Amino acid sequence: VTVPEVSTMYRRWVEQAVAEEWGVEGSPARLAAQIHQESSWNPKARSAVGAEGLAQFMPSTGRWIAGAFPDKLGQFDPWDPQQAALAAAVYDAWLVERNPGTTACDSWAFGLSAYNGGEKRLHQEMQLAERRHLDAGTWFGSVSDQRSRSAAAWRENRGYVRRILRVLEPAYIDAGWSGKAVCS
């Protein structure tokens, strides 16, 4: 995977957003990987289902996050790349904290799965794992194998998590972005 040159235009904002949410322990490479996956660094991206901007927020999620974190996001505009990077960092932090896993890798996989496909589906799949006597705190090889959504949505969600954590984050680190791969 090649890190696109356009990412350098937004690097400072990604680094600032990560520093605000996680301090020096944060991974700008991880947030960059997520933005890469979401929009390929296109601040004018609009998905077929209506997700908007660099971080691909659905309008309802954008309104909710602005109201939930007014001190950080104020009048959130998903089309503003700086605001989108910060909103993605804020939302990631919130999702990761609400969905702790056995390891940091699991927590991030849960958070990213929820970002992409909703917490409701994530929780249903965690419950399925538990009912099948699997570790509901482990993503890869446990919760990731459970399905509570259409086959296409399930494949897209699993590919999203896997690509960000196992392909793109390491590629951004190799390209000189700071951070430590959480699922190495």
PDB file of N, CA, C and O in Angstrom, residues 153-181:
ATOM      1  N   ALA A 153     -22.729  -6.292   4.149  1.00  0.00           N
ATOM      2  CA  ALA A 153     -22.375  -5.339   5.207  1.00  0.00           C
ATOM      3  C   ALA A 153     -21.360  -5.965   6.159  1.00  0.00           C
ATOM      4  O   ALA A 153     -20.449  -5.284   6.630  1.00  0.00           O
ATOM      5  N   TRP A 154     -21.505  -7.255   6.453  1.00  0.00           N
ATOM      6  CA  TRP A 154     -20.574  -7.959   7.323  1.00  0.00           C
ATOM      7  C   TRP A 154     -19.178  -7.979   6.701  1.00  0.00           C
ATOM      8  O   TRP A 154     -18.185  -7.657   7.356  1.00  0.00           O
ATOM      9  N   ARG A 155     -19.084  -8.357   5.421  1.00  0.00           N
ATOM     10  CA  ARG A 155     -17.775  -8.388   4.738  1.00  0.00           C
ATOM     11  C   ARG A 155     -17.141  -7.001   4.703  1.00  0.00           C
ATOM     12  O   ARG A 155     -15.950  -6.851   4.942  1.00  0.00           O
ATOM     13  N   GLU A 156     -17.944  -5.981   4.423  1.00  0.00           N
ATOM     14  CA  GLU A 156     -17.425  -4.609   4.360  1.00  0.00           C
ATOM     15  C   GLU A 156     -16.891  -4.186   5.721  1.00  0.00           C
ATOM     16  O   GLU A 156     -15.800  -3.635   5.837  1.00  0.00           O
ATOM     17  N   ASN A 157     -17.630  -4.492   6.790  1.00  0.00           N
ATOM     18  CA  ASN A 157     -17.223  -4.110   8.139  1.00  0.00           C
ATOM     19  C   ASN A 157     -15.950  -4.833   8.557  1.00  0.00           C
ATOM     20  O   ASN A 157     -15.027  -4.220   9.106  1.00  0.00           O
ATOM     21  N   ARG A 158     -15.859  -6.120   8.279  1.00  0.00           N
ATOM     22  CA  ARG A 158     -14.665  -6.864   8.658  1.00  0.00           C
ATOM     23  C   ARG A 158     -13.454  -6.405   7.860  1.00  0.00           C
ATOM     24  O   ARG A 158     -12.355  -6.277   8.383  1.00  0.00           O
ATOM     25  N   GLY A 159     -13.658  -6.138   6.582  1.00  0.00           N
ATOM     26  CA  GLY A 159     -12.571  -5.628   5.750  1.00  0.00           C
ATOM     27  C   GLY A 159     -12.096  -4.258   6.210  1.00  0.00           C
ATOM     28  O   GLY A 159     -10.895  -3.966   6.189  1.00  0.00           O
ATOM     29  N   TYR A 160     -13.036  -3.438   6.641  1.00  0.00           N
ATOM     30  CA  TYR A 160     -12.734  -2.089   7.143  1.00  0.00           C
ATOM     31  C   TYR A 160     -11.784  -2.171   8.330  1.00  0.00           C
ATOM     32  O   TYR A 160     -10.722  -1.545   8.345  1.00  0.00           O
ATOM     33  N   VAL A 161     -12.149  -2.962   9.328  1.00  0.00           N
ATOM     34  CA  VAL A 161     -11.333  -3.098  10.542  1.00  0.00           C
ATOM     35  C   VAL A 161      -9.962  -3.693  10.206  1.00  0.00           C
ATOM     36  O   VAL A 161      -8.920  -3.155  10.594  1.00  0.00           O
ATOM     37  N   ARG A 162      -9.963  -4.792   9.477  1.00  0.00           N
ATOM     38  CA  ARG A 162      -8.718  -5.490   9.137  1.00  0.00           C
ATOM     39  C   ARG A 162      -7.779  -4.578   8.339  1.00  0.00           C
ATOM     40  O   ARG A 162      -6.583  -4.510   8.617  1.00  0.00           O
ATOM     41  N   ARG A 163      -8.320  -3.874   7.348  1.00  0.00           N
ATOM     42  CA  ARG A 163      -7.473  -3.042   6.490  1.00  0.00           C
ATOM     43  C   ARG A 163      -6.843  -1.890   7.273  1.00  0.00           C
ATOM     44  O   ARG A 163      -5.669  -1.587   7.108  1.00  0.00           O
ATOM     45  N   ILE A 164      -7.621  -1.234   8.126  1.00  0.00           N
ATOM     46  CA  ILE A 164      -7.089  -0.109   8.904  1.00  0.00           C
ATOM     47  C   ILE A 164      -5.997  -0.589   9.863  1.00  0.00           C
ATOM     48  O   ILE A 164      -4.902  -0.026   9.900  1.00  0.00           O
ATOM     49  N   LEU A 165      -6.292  -1.639  10.639  1.00  0.00           N
ATOM     50  CA  LEU A 165      -5.379  -2.051  11.701  1.00  0.00           C
ATOM     51  C   LEU A 165      -4.202  -2.895  11.232  1.00  0.00           C
ATOM     52  O   LEU A 165      -3.128  -2.817  11.821  1.00  0.00           O
ATOM     53  N   ARG A 166      -4.386  -3.668  10.194  1.00  0.00           N
ATOM     54  CA  ARG A 166      -3.320  -4.602   9.796  1.00  0.00           C
ATOM     55  C   ARG A 166      -2.605  -4.234   8.503  1.00  0.00           C
ATOM     56  O   ARG A 166      -1.542  -4.779   8.218  1.00  0.00           O
ATOM     57  N   VAL A 167      -3.190  -3.337   7.708  1.00  0.00           N
ATOM     58  CA  VAL A 167      -2.563  -2.961   6.443  1.00  0.00           C
ATOM     59  C   VAL A 167      -2.191  -1.477   6.434  1.00  0.00           C
ATOM     60  O   VAL A 167      -1.023  -1.114   6.261  1.00  0.00           O
ATOM     61  N   LEU A 168      -3.187  -0.612   6.626  1.00  0.00           N
ATOM     62  CA  LEU A 168      -2.940   0.823   6.457  1.00  0.00           C
ATOM     63  C   LEU A 168      -2.152   1.455   7.595  1.00  0.00           C
ATOM     64  O   LEU A 168      -1.233   2.234   7.341  1.00  0.00           O
ATOM     65  N   GLU A 169      -2.486   1.137   8.856  1.00  0.00           N
ATOM     66  CA  GLU A 169      -1.720   1.740   9.950  1.00  0.00           C
ATOM     67  C   GLU A 169      -0.231   1.399   9.826  1.00  0.00           C
ATOM     68  O   GLU A 169       0.611   2.305   9.885  1.00  0.00           O
ATOM     69  N   PRO A 170       0.140   0.128   9.616  1.00  0.00           N
ATOM     70  CA  PRO A 170       1.569  -0.162   9.423  1.00  0.00           C
ATOM     71  C   PRO A 170       2.168   0.564   8.207  1.00  0.00           C
ATOM     72  O   PRO A 170       3.329   0.989   8.255  1.00  0.00           O
ATOM     73  N   ALA A 171       1.394   0.734   7.146  1.00  0.00           N
ATOM     74  CA  ALA A 171       1.906   1.441   5.959  1.00  0.00           C
ATOM     75  C   ALA A 171       2.182   2.906   6.280  1.00  0.00           C
ATOM     76  O   ALA A 171       3.198   3.465   5.835  1.00  0.00           O
ATOM     77  N   TYR A 172       1.319   3.544   7.058  1.00  0.00           N
ATOM     78  CA  TYR A 172       1.543   4.942   7.440  1.00  0.00           C
ATOM     79  C   TYR A 172       2.747   5.053   8.381  1.00  0.00           C
ATOM     80  O   TYR A 172       3.528   5.997   8.272  1.00  0.00           O
ATOM     81  N   ILE A 173       2.902   4.102   9.275  1.00  0.00           N
ATOM     82  CA  ILE A 173       4.072   4.106  10.157  1.00  0.00           C
ATOM     83  C   ILE A 173       5.340   3.955   9.314  1.00  0.00           C
ATOM     84  O   ILE A 173       6.309   4.702   9.499  1.00  0.00           O
ATOM     85  N   ASP A 174       5.326   3.036   8.365  1.00  0.00           N
ATOM     86  CA  ASP A 174       6.479   2.849   7.473  1.00  0.00           C
ATOM     87  C   ASP A 174       6.781   4.102   6.662  1.00  0.00           C
ATOM     88  O   ASP A 174       7.933   4.343   6.301  1.00  0.00           O
ATOM     89  N   ALA A 175       5.734   4.895   6.376  1.00  0.00           N
ATOM     90  CA  ALA A 175       5.911   6.124   5.595  1.00  0.00           C
ATOM     91  C   ALA A 175       6.343   7.299   6.468  1.00  0.00           C
ATOM     92  O   ALA A 175       6.486   8.417   5.973  1.00  0.00           O
ATOM     93  N   GLY A 176       6.554   7.059   7.779  1.00  0.00           N
ATOM     94  CA  GLY A 176       7.074   8.104   8.644  1.00  0.00           C
ATOM     95  C   GLY A 176       6.064   8.777   9.553  1.00  0.00           C
ATOM     96  O   GLY A 176       6.415   9.687  10.300  1.00  0.00           O
ATOM     97  N   TRP A 177       4.796   8.364   9.499  1.00  0.00           N
ATOM     98  CA  TRP A 177       3.812   8.918  10.430  1.00  0.00           C
ATOM     99  C   TRP A 177       4.083   8.309  11.805  1.00  0.00           C
ATOM    100  O   TRP A 177       4.438   7.135  11.912  1.00  0.00           O
ATOM    101  N   SER A 178       3.893   9.083  12.855  1.00  0.00           N
ATOM    102  CA  SER A 178       4.164   8.557  14.193  1.00  0.00           C
ATOM    103  C   SER A 178       3.029   7.655  14.661  1.00  0.00           C
ATOM    104  O   SER A 178       1.907   7.759  14.198  1.00  0.00           O
ATOM    105  N   GLY A 179       3.388   6.786  15.584  1.00  0.00           N
ATOM    106  CA  GLY A 179       2.431   5.856  16.151  1.00  0.00           C
ATOM    107  C   GLY A 179       3.031   4.478  16.218  1.00  0.00           C
ATOM    108  O   GLY A 179       4.059   4.200  15.596  1.00  0.00           O
ATOM    109  N   LYS A 180       2.372   3.640  16.988  1.00  0.00           N
ATOM    110  CA  LYS A 180       2.791   2.251  17.115  1.00  0.00           C
ATOM    111  C   LYS A 180       1.598   1.405  16.713  1.00  0.00           C
ATOM    112  O   LYS A 180       0.488   1.626  17.199  1.00  0.00           O
ATOM    113  N   ALA A 181       1.798   0.443  15.825  1.00  0.00           N
ATOM    114  CA  ALA A 181       0.701  -0.402  15.372  1.00  0.00           C
ATOM    115  C   ALA A 181       0.076  -1.111  16.569  1.00  0.00           C
ATOM    116  O   ALA A 181       0.755  -1.795  17.314  1.00  0.00           O
TER     117      ALA A 181
END
